[in-house]
Each structure stands twice: as C-alpha cells, then as structure tokens.
PDB file of C-alpha atoms in Angstrom:
ATOM      1  CA  ASP A   1      12.980  -3.364  12.414  1.00 72.00           C
ATOM      2  CA  ALA A   2      13.524  -5.582   9.356  1.00 73.00           C
ATOM      3  CA  LYS A   3      12.080  -9.083   9.974  1.00 88.00           C
ATOM      4  CA  THR A   4      14.688 -10.681   7.447  1.00 96.00           C
ATOM      5  CA  THR A   5      18.138 -11.830   7.646  1.00 96.00           C
ATOM      6  CA  GLN A   6      20.654 -11.718   4.861  1.00 97.00           C
ATOM      7  CA  PRO A   7      24.302 -12.222   4.443  1.00 98.00           C
ATOM      8  CA  PRO A   8      26.274  -8.844   4.102  1.00 97.00           C
ATOM      9  CA  SER A   9      28.062  -9.693   1.066  1.00 98.00           C
ATOM     10  CA  MET A  10      28.634 -12.338  -1.675  1.00 98.00           C
ATOM     11  CA  ASP A  11      30.610 -12.752  -4.777  1.00 97.00           C
ATOM     12  CA  CYS A  12      29.557 -14.293  -7.958  1.00 97.00           C
ATOM     13  CA  ALA A  13      31.535 -15.152 -11.297  1.00 97.00           C
ATOM     14  CA  GLU A  14      30.151 -13.436 -14.443  1.00 97.00           C
ATOM     15  CA  GLY A  15      27.957 -15.794 -16.356  1.00 97.00           C
ATOM     16  CA  ARG A  16      27.202 -18.062 -13.314  1.00 97.00           C
ATOM     17  CA  ALA A  17      23.895 -18.242 -11.326  1.00 97.00           C
ATOM     18  CA  ALA A  18      23.769 -15.816  -8.239  1.00 98.00           C
ATOM     19  CA  ASN A  19      21.843 -17.633  -5.298  1.00 98.00           C
ATOM     20  CA  LEU A  20      21.151 -14.792  -2.795  1.00 98.00           C
ATOM     21  CA  PRO A  21      19.671 -16.364   0.591  1.00 98.00           C
ATOM     22  CA  CYS A  22      17.124 -14.728   2.968  1.00 98.00           C
ATOM     23  CA  ASN A  23      16.103 -15.940   6.374  1.00 97.00           C
ATOM     24  CA  HIS A  24      12.455 -14.737   7.539  1.00 96.00           C
ATOM     25  CA  SER A  25      11.810 -17.264  10.330  1.00 94.00           C
ATOM     26  CA  THR A  26       9.072 -15.300  11.969  1.00 92.00           C
ATOM     27  CA  ILE A  27       6.930 -14.516   8.770  1.00 93.00           C
ATOM     28  CA  SER A  28       3.336 -14.574   9.073  1.00 90.00           C
ATOM     29  CA  GLY A  29       0.770 -16.350   6.846  1.00 88.00           C
ATOM     30  CA  ASN A  30      -0.333 -12.993   5.403  1.00 88.00           C
ATOM     31  CA  GLU A  31       3.131 -11.805   4.609  1.00 91.00           C
ATOM     32  CA  TYR A  32       4.693 -11.660   1.244  1.00 93.00           C
ATOM     33  CA  VAL A  33       8.446 -11.871   0.445  1.00 95.00           C
ATOM     34  CA  TYR A  34       9.640  -8.929  -1.703  1.00 95.00           C
ATOM     35  CA  TRP A  35      13.220  -8.438  -3.399  1.00 97.00           C
ATOM     36  CA  TYR A  36      14.561  -5.288  -4.380  1.00 98.00           C
ATOM     37  CA  ARG A  37      18.005  -4.095  -5.508  1.00 98.00           C
ATOM     38  CA  GLN A  38      19.830  -0.899  -5.357  1.00 98.00           C
ATOM     39  CA  ILE A  39      22.678  -0.109  -7.800  1.00 96.00           C
ATOM     40  CA  HIS A  40      25.046   2.601  -6.729  1.00 89.00           C
ATOM     41  CA  SER A  41      23.285   6.208  -6.998  1.00 83.00           C
ATOM     42  CA  GLN A  42      20.072   4.858  -8.144  1.00 94.00           C
ATOM     43  CA  GLY A  43      16.484   4.181  -6.333  1.00 96.00           C
ATOM     44  CA  PRO A  44      15.752   0.559  -5.509  1.00 97.00           C
ATOM     45  CA  GLN A  45      14.528  -1.432  -8.337  1.00 97.00           C
ATOM     46  CA  TYR A  46      11.668  -4.048  -7.850  1.00 96.00           C
ATOM     47  CA  ILE A  47      12.608  -7.516  -8.807  1.00 98.00           C
ATOM     48  CA  ILE A  48      10.042 -10.017  -7.788  1.00 96.00           C
ATOM     49  CA  HIS A  49       7.842 -11.023  -4.972  1.00 94.00           C
ATOM     50  CA  GLY A  50       5.734 -13.992  -3.647  1.00 94.00           C
ATOM     51  CA  LEU A  51       3.727 -15.622  -1.102  1.00 92.00           C
ATOM     52  CA  LYS A  52       4.442 -19.276  -1.083  1.00 91.00           C
ATOM     53  CA  ASN A  53       4.785 -20.611  -4.492  1.00 87.00           C
ATOM     54  CA  ASN A  54       7.899 -20.283  -6.582  1.00 94.00           C
ATOM     55  CA  GLU A  55       8.018 -17.259  -8.802  1.00 96.00           C
ATOM     56  CA  THR A  56       9.930 -16.409 -12.089  1.00 97.00           C
ATOM     57  CA  ASN A  57       9.989 -13.175 -14.226  1.00 96.00           C
ATOM     58  CA  GLU A  58      12.298 -12.034 -16.795  1.00 96.00           C
ATOM     59  CA  MET A  59      14.801 -10.850 -13.948  1.00 95.00           C
ATOM     60  CA  ALA A  60      14.984 -13.652 -11.526  1.00 98.00           C
ATOM     61  CA  SER A  61      13.338 -16.608  -9.904  1.00 98.00           C
ATOM     62  CA  LEU A  62      12.337 -16.711  -6.183  1.00 98.00           C
ATOM     63  CA  ILE A  63      12.426 -20.029  -4.419  1.00 98.00           C
ATOM     64  CA  ILE A  64      10.414 -19.928  -1.020  1.00 97.00           C
ATOM     65  CA  THR A  65      10.675 -22.976   1.256  1.00 96.00           C
ATOM     66  CA  GLU A  66       7.636 -25.008   2.024  1.00 95.00           C
ATOM     67  CA  ASP A  67       7.636 -23.868   5.594  1.00 95.00           C
ATOM     68  CA  ARG A  68       8.242 -20.171   4.264  1.00 95.00           C
ATOM     69  CA  LYS A  69      10.811 -19.488   6.736  1.00 95.00           C
ATOM     70  CA  SER A  70      13.467 -18.787   4.059  1.00 97.00           C
ATOM     71  CA  SER A  71      13.743 -17.856   0.511  1.00 97.00           C
ATOM     72  CA  THR A  72      16.529 -17.511  -2.287  1.00 98.00           C
ATOM     73  CA  LEU A  73      16.623 -15.141  -5.236  1.00 98.00           C
ATOM     74  CA  ILE A  74      18.259 -16.534  -8.113  1.00 98.00           C
ATOM     75  CA  LEU A  75      19.876 -14.623 -10.844  1.00 98.00           C
ATOM     76  CA  PRO A  76      20.312 -17.221 -13.600  1.00 97.00           C
ATOM     77  CA  HIS A  77      23.207 -15.704 -15.505  1.00 95.00           C
ATOM     78  CA  ALA A  78      25.015 -12.774 -13.524  1.00 97.00           C
ATOM     79  CA  THR A  79      26.324  -9.878 -15.308  1.00 97.00           C
ATOM     80  CA  LEU A  80      28.538  -7.171 -14.194  1.00 97.00           C
ATOM     81  CA  ARG A  81      25.427  -4.900 -14.184  1.00 96.00           C
ATOM     82  CA  ASP A  82      23.936  -7.020 -11.457  1.00 97.00           C
ATOM     83  CA  THR A  83      26.409  -5.640  -8.881  1.00 98.00           C
ATOM     84  CA  ALA A  84      24.217  -4.108  -6.397  1.00 98.00           C
ATOM     85  CA  VAL A  85      22.818  -4.316  -2.928  1.00 98.00           C
ATOM     86  CA  TYR A  86      19.952  -6.716  -2.732  1.00 98.00           C
ATOM     87  CA  TYR A  87      17.050  -6.343  -0.336  1.00 98.00           C
ATOM     88  CA  CYS A  88      14.808  -9.064   1.008  1.00 97.00           C
ATOM     89  CA  ILE A  89      11.669  -7.544   2.525  1.00 96.00           C
ATOM     90  CA  VAL A  90       8.657  -9.199   4.337  1.00 94.00           C
ATOM     91  CA  ARG A  91       5.589  -7.182   3.876  1.00 90.00           C
ATOM     92  CA  VAL A  92       1.925  -7.767   4.986  1.00 85.00           C
ATOM     93  CA  ALA A  93      -0.688  -8.238   2.532  1.00 74.00           C
ATOM     94  CA  ASP A  94      -3.580  -5.810   3.746  1.00 70.00           C
ATOM     95  CA  SER A  95      -5.981  -3.543   2.176  1.00 60.00           C
ATOM     96  CA  GLY A  96      -3.689  -0.490   2.346  1.00 67.00           C
ATOM     97  CA  ASN A  97      -0.201  -0.265   1.281  1.00 74.00           C
ATOM     98  CA  THR A  98       2.052  -1.304   3.956  1.00 83.00           C
ATOM     99  CA  PRO A  99       5.622   0.393   3.901  1.00 88.00           C
ATOM    100  CA  LEU A 100       8.590  -1.503   2.916  1.00 91.00           C
ATOM    101  CA  VAL A 101      11.065  -2.039   5.824  1.00 92.00           C
ATOM    102  CA  PHE A 102      14.579  -2.266   4.436  1.00 94.00           C
ATOM    103  CA  GLY A 103      17.380  -4.067   6.216  1.00 93.00           C
ATOM    104  CA  LYS A 104      21.026  -3.799   5.304  1.00 94.00           C
ATOM    105  CA  GLY A 105      20.703  -6.340   2.399  1.00 96.00           C
ATOM    106  CA  THR A 106      23.428  -8.220   0.678  1.00 98.00           C
ATOM    107  CA  ARG A 107      26.084  -6.651  -1.368  1.00 98.00           C
ATOM    108  CA  LEU A 108      26.514  -8.694  -4.494  1.00 98.00           C
ATOM    109  CA  SER A 109      29.686  -8.289  -6.438  1.00 98.00           C
ATOM    110  CA  VAL A 110      29.755  -9.979  -9.838  1.00 98.00           C
ATOM    111  CA  ILE A 111      33.362 -10.531 -10.811  1.00 97.00           C
ATOM    112  CA  ALA A 112      34.661 -10.899 -14.416  1.00 94.00           C
TER     113      ALA A 112
ATOM    114  CA  LYS B   1       5.705   3.766 -19.644  1.00 66.00           C
ATOM    115  CA  ALA B   2       7.589   6.600 -17.983  1.00 80.00           C
ATOM    116  CA  GLY B   3       9.039   5.774 -14.389  1.00 94.00           C
ATOM    117  CA  VAL B   4       8.903   7.761 -11.250  1.00 97.00           C
ATOM    118  CA  THR B   5      10.401  11.088 -11.765  1.00 97.00           C
ATOM    119  CA  GLN B   6      11.933  13.049  -9.017  1.00 98.00           C
ATOM    120  CA  THR B   7      13.148  16.755  -8.993  1.00 97.00           C
ATOM    121  CA  PRO B   8      15.603  18.239  -8.352  1.00 97.00           C
ATOM    122  CA  ARG B   9      18.167  15.378  -8.450  1.00 96.00           C
ATOM    123  CA  TYR B  10      20.659  17.541  -6.390  1.00 97.00           C
ATOM    124  CA  LEU B  11      20.039  20.314  -3.814  1.00 97.00           C
ATOM    125  CA  ILE B  12      22.169  22.229  -1.395  1.00 97.00           C
ATOM    126  CA  LYS B  13      20.811  24.022   1.579  1.00 97.00           C
ATOM    127  CA  THR B  14      21.955  25.620   4.647  1.00 97.00           C
ATOM    128  CA  ARG B  15      20.858  24.970   8.336  1.00 97.00           C
ATOM    129  CA  GLY B  16      17.630  26.618   9.211  1.00 97.00           C
ATOM    130  CA  GLN B  17      16.121  26.712   5.507  1.00 97.00           C
ATOM    131  CA  GLN B  18      13.468  24.881   4.385  1.00 97.00           C
ATOM    132  CA  VAL B  19      13.110  22.788   1.158  1.00 98.00           C
ATOM    133  CA  THR B  20      10.460  21.197  -1.154  1.00 98.00           C
ATOM    134  CA  LEU B  21      10.917  18.091  -3.211  1.00 98.00           C
ATOM    135  CA  SER B  22       8.855  16.800  -5.972  1.00 98.00           C
ATOM    136  CA  CYS B  23       7.671  13.495  -7.171  1.00 98.00           C
ATOM    137  CA  SER B  24       5.692  12.500 -10.197  1.00 98.00           C
ATOM    138  CA  PRO B  25       4.541   8.945 -10.067  1.00 97.00           C
ATOM    139  CA  ILE B  26       3.954   6.344 -12.847  1.00 96.00           C
ATOM    140  CA  SER B  27       0.840   7.104 -14.814  1.00 95.00           C
ATOM    141  CA  GLY B  28      -2.172   5.391 -13.234  1.00 92.00           C
ATOM    142  CA  HIS B  29      -0.525   5.112  -9.700  1.00 93.00           C
ATOM    143  CA  ARG B  30      -2.388   6.707  -6.970  1.00 93.00           C
ATOM    144  CA  SER B  31      -0.159   5.943  -4.029  1.00 93.00           C
ATOM    145  CA  VAL B  32       3.140   7.723  -3.266  1.00 96.00           C
ATOM    146  CA  SER B  33       5.649   6.922  -0.592  1.00 96.00           C
ATOM    147  CA  TRP B  34       8.404   8.805   0.619  1.00 98.00           C
ATOM    148  CA  TYR B  35      11.808   7.374   2.107  1.00 98.00           C
ATOM    149  CA  GLN B  36      14.900   8.652   3.456  1.00 98.00           C
ATOM    150  CA  GLN B  37      18.267   7.001   2.864  1.00 97.00           C
ATOM    151  CA  THR B  38      21.257   7.735   4.888  1.00 96.00           C
ATOM    152  CA  PRO B  39      24.565   5.806   5.455  1.00 92.00           C
ATOM    153  CA  GLY B  40      23.993   5.291   9.156  1.00 91.00           C
ATOM    154  CA  GLN B  41      20.236   4.674   9.394  1.00 92.00           C
ATOM    155  CA  GLY B  42      19.701   3.039   5.756  1.00 93.00           C
ATOM    156  CA  LEU B  43      16.344   3.322   4.109  1.00 95.00           C
ATOM    157  CA  GLN B  44      13.640   4.640   6.278  1.00 96.00           C
ATOM    158  CA  PHE B  45       9.925   5.188   5.620  1.00 96.00           C
ATOM    159  CA  LEU B  46       8.634   8.708   6.035  1.00 97.00           C
ATOM    160  CA  PHE B  47       5.123   8.782   4.999  1.00 95.00           C
ATOM    161  CA  GLU B  48       2.641   7.626   2.309  1.00 94.00           C
ATOM    162  CA  TYR B  49      -0.226   9.334   0.396  1.00 95.00           C
ATOM    163  CA  PHE B  50      -3.242   7.914  -1.404  1.00 93.00           C
ATOM    164  CA  SER B  51      -5.858   9.726  -3.072  1.00 91.00           C
ATOM    165  CA  GLU B  52      -4.583  13.049  -1.601  1.00 94.00           C
ATOM    166  CA  THR B  53      -4.805  11.649   2.095  1.00 94.00           C
ATOM    167  CA  GLN B  54      -1.919  10.588   4.310  1.00 94.00           C
ATOM    168  CA  ARG B  55      -2.455   6.964   4.804  1.00 90.00           C
ATOM    169  CA  ASN B  56       0.723   6.067   6.630  1.00 90.00           C
ATOM    170  CA  LYS B  57       3.375   7.815   8.563  1.00 94.00           C
ATOM    171  CA  GLY B  58       6.902   6.895   9.797  1.00 95.00           C
ATOM    172  CA  ASN B  59       8.705   7.985  12.920  1.00 95.00           C
ATOM    173  CA  PHE B  60      10.021  11.302  11.742  1.00 96.00           C
ATOM    174  CA  PRO B  61       9.549  14.806  13.536  1.00 96.00           C
ATOM    175  CA  GLY B  62       6.823  17.148  12.338  1.00 96.00           C
ATOM    176  CA  ARG B  63       9.374  19.182  10.361  1.00 97.00           C
ATOM    177  CA  PHE B  64       8.874  16.588   7.672  1.00 98.00           C
ATOM    178  CA  SER B  65       5.666  16.925   5.911  1.00 97.00           C
ATOM    179  CA  GLY B  66       3.936  16.174   2.476  1.00 97.00           C
ATOM    180  CA  ARG B  67       1.107  16.492   0.283  1.00 97.00           C
ATOM    181  CA  GLN B  68      -0.514  14.784  -2.710  1.00 97.00           C
ATOM    182  CA  PHE B  69      -2.297  16.638  -5.633  1.00 97.00           C
ATOM    183  CA  SER B  70      -5.389  15.400  -7.432  1.00 96.00           C
ATOM    184  CA  ASN B  71      -3.025  14.208 -10.395  1.00 95.00           C
ATOM    185  CA  SER B  72      -1.305  12.070  -7.755  1.00 95.00           C
ATOM    186  CA  ARG B  73       2.028  14.224  -7.885  1.00 98.00           C
ATOM    187  CA  SER B  74       3.457  14.556  -4.353  1.00 98.00           C
ATOM    188  CA  GLU B  75       5.525  16.964  -2.678  1.00 98.00           C
ATOM    189  CA  MET B  76       7.490  16.749   0.511  1.00 98.00           C
ATOM    190  CA  ASN B  77       8.729  19.570   2.638  1.00 98.00           C
ATOM    191  CA  VAL B  78      11.302  19.621   5.487  1.00 98.00           C
ATOM    192  CA  SER B  79      11.547  22.841   7.533  1.00 96.00           C
ATOM    193  CA  THR B  80      14.122  24.068   9.712  1.00 97.00           C
ATOM    194  CA  LEU B  81      16.647  22.161   8.065  1.00 97.00           C
ATOM    195  CA  GLU B  82      19.391  20.351  10.236  1.00 97.00           C
ATOM    196  CA  LEU B  83      22.609  18.839   9.276  1.00 96.00           C
ATOM    197  CA  GLY B  84      21.244  15.386   9.975  1.00 96.00           C
ATOM    198  CA  ASP B  85      18.809  15.826   7.222  1.00 97.00           C
ATOM    199  CA  SER B  86      21.405  15.261   4.621  1.00 97.00           C
ATOM    200  CA  ALA B  87      20.320  12.286   2.928  1.00 97.00           C
ATOM    201  CA  LEU B  88      18.908  10.597  -0.335  1.00 98.00           C
ATOM    202  CA  TYR B  89      15.187  11.190  -0.445  1.00 98.00           C
ATOM    203  CA  LEU B  90      13.346   8.627  -2.431  1.00 98.00           C
ATOM    204  CA  CYS B  91       9.881   8.515  -3.748  1.00 98.00           C
ATOM    205  CA  ALA B  92       8.102   5.356  -4.762  1.00 96.00           C
ATOM    206  CA  SER B  93       4.666   4.859  -6.444  1.00 95.00           C
ATOM    207  CA  SER B  94       2.362   1.956  -6.654  1.00 92.00           C
ATOM    208  CA  VAL B  95      -1.263   1.209  -7.593  1.00 87.00           C
ATOM    209  CA  GLY B  96      -2.075   1.417  -4.087  1.00 76.00           C
ATOM    210  CA  GLN B  97      -3.738  -1.931  -3.685  1.00 73.00           C
ATOM    211  CA  THR B  98      -2.702  -4.884  -1.736  1.00 69.00           C
ATOM    212  CA  ASN B  99       0.377  -6.565  -2.652  1.00 75.00           C
ATOM    213  CA  GLN B 100       1.332  -4.430  -5.506  1.00 84.00           C
ATOM    214  CA  PRO B 101       5.034  -3.665  -5.625  1.00 90.00           C
ATOM    215  CA  GLN B 102       6.384  -0.035  -5.272  1.00 93.00           C
ATOM    216  CA  HIS B 103       8.619   1.350  -7.900  1.00 96.00           C
ATOM    217  CA  PHE B 104      11.123   3.933  -6.978  1.00 97.00           C
ATOM    218  CA  GLY B 105      12.551   6.913  -8.560  1.00 97.00           C
ATOM    219  CA  ASP B 106      16.342   7.871  -8.458  1.00 96.00           C
ATOM    220  CA  GLY B 107      15.833  10.265  -5.592  1.00 97.00           C
ATOM    221  CA  THR B 108      16.940  13.829  -4.551  1.00 98.00           C
ATOM    222  CA  ARG B 109      20.201  14.042  -2.778  1.00 97.00           C
ATOM    223  CA  LEU B 110      20.039  16.926  -0.339  1.00 98.00           C
ATOM    224  CA  SER B 111      23.053  18.273   1.279  1.00 97.00           C
ATOM    225  CA  ILE B 112      22.913  20.693   4.191  1.00 97.00           C
ATOM    226  CA  LEU B 113      25.816  23.005   4.793  1.00 94.00           C
TER     227      LEU B 113
END
C-alpha cells in the first residue's frame, strides 16, 4: 500500500503557482520523497525527489517539512500542459532499486 | 539522449494466447522495471531486472515473466491471457543504484478480447 495521502483533485489558474500537498506521516529516516506525474496516455514522468532538504530543478520545487511528515510540490507558473495526475511516492534508499508504490495521486487541472 | 522505448504501442490478443512485450532502456541504464496499470488497481509493480537477473518481484501470478539481455533490453511475457490482463504495461529504466529515479516509457496498451 502507498504510504502517502494526497487530495484527489485540485484546480489551478494558468500562470499561477500550483502547490500540491502530500502527507507521509509514517516516513522513515532512510526514505526519500519522489514526485511523478502522468499526462493522459503517457507513461509517468519523473519530476523531482528529496530526502530532507528543499530541492529545485527546472520543472518544480519540492518543500519538505522539518519533521519530514509532509511535503509540497510547487509548479511555479502552471500551464495547460501541466494538467496531469501527480503522484507523491515514498521510497526507501537502499543498495538495490526499490519498486515505486503508486497511490491514486492528485488530478491537477490547470484552467485558462 | 533517447528515452525508454516500448514496442509495440498497442496490441490486441484473445484469451488463452500469449504475448511478449519489449523495452529498450535509456543508454547506460542497467535496471529495468515493469509495471501494470489498470483503472481498478492503478499502477502496480511486476518485476525488476538488473544485470540480467531478476532482483525484485511483485505479487503477480507465474503467468507473468520477464527477462533481460546483456545489452539491458528487456522483455516481458504473459501466457494464457485472461480478460483481466487488459492493461497498460509500463517499463521504467534507471541506473540501478540507490535513490536514482526511474524513467518510464509510454507503455504498451494490451487489449484482450
């Protein structure tokens, strides 16, 4: 079972920041937070991941609370092409390649 | 850099048949994972191969199998197809080391008649 809780859906106006929350209150010290998104009829796309520090890349920013029990994915200027299902995934960091466990995600609709 | 390539994109089979799906990972990636996506169950992990060895396995029946070749390309096979096997089958590749993200292809959509 997925170890994260996300709202089922959110709306965002085009050009505004989209803030997608994720709760992972049972996260362990050796688990990372990963974000993926899936646009209709495509495979999931990797966005960003982090352990405890905030992370930023060309796609988004990831803000993790100090207690690591929740995080927020920020898309700074949402466009219509950002409409997708966003998945927050907690994954253990080990020597292997632990499978991704997907929940139901958040369906983000960007509105013109 | 080319992404993960899955072939074919669409496939129609009938019950009882068997099917083989192919995945070419990103160059330099040694790990290939397979996932099944259905409307009812969502995305579920099937298995993962690293250096031609199955390293992880999900909770699927033995009809689902896979293999990886020396060039890291992978195939998955489903035998004795059932209606419930209709799904989007996704392949993901990664370097295979700790924390490195998996990158997905666009999948093979399998329909069973």
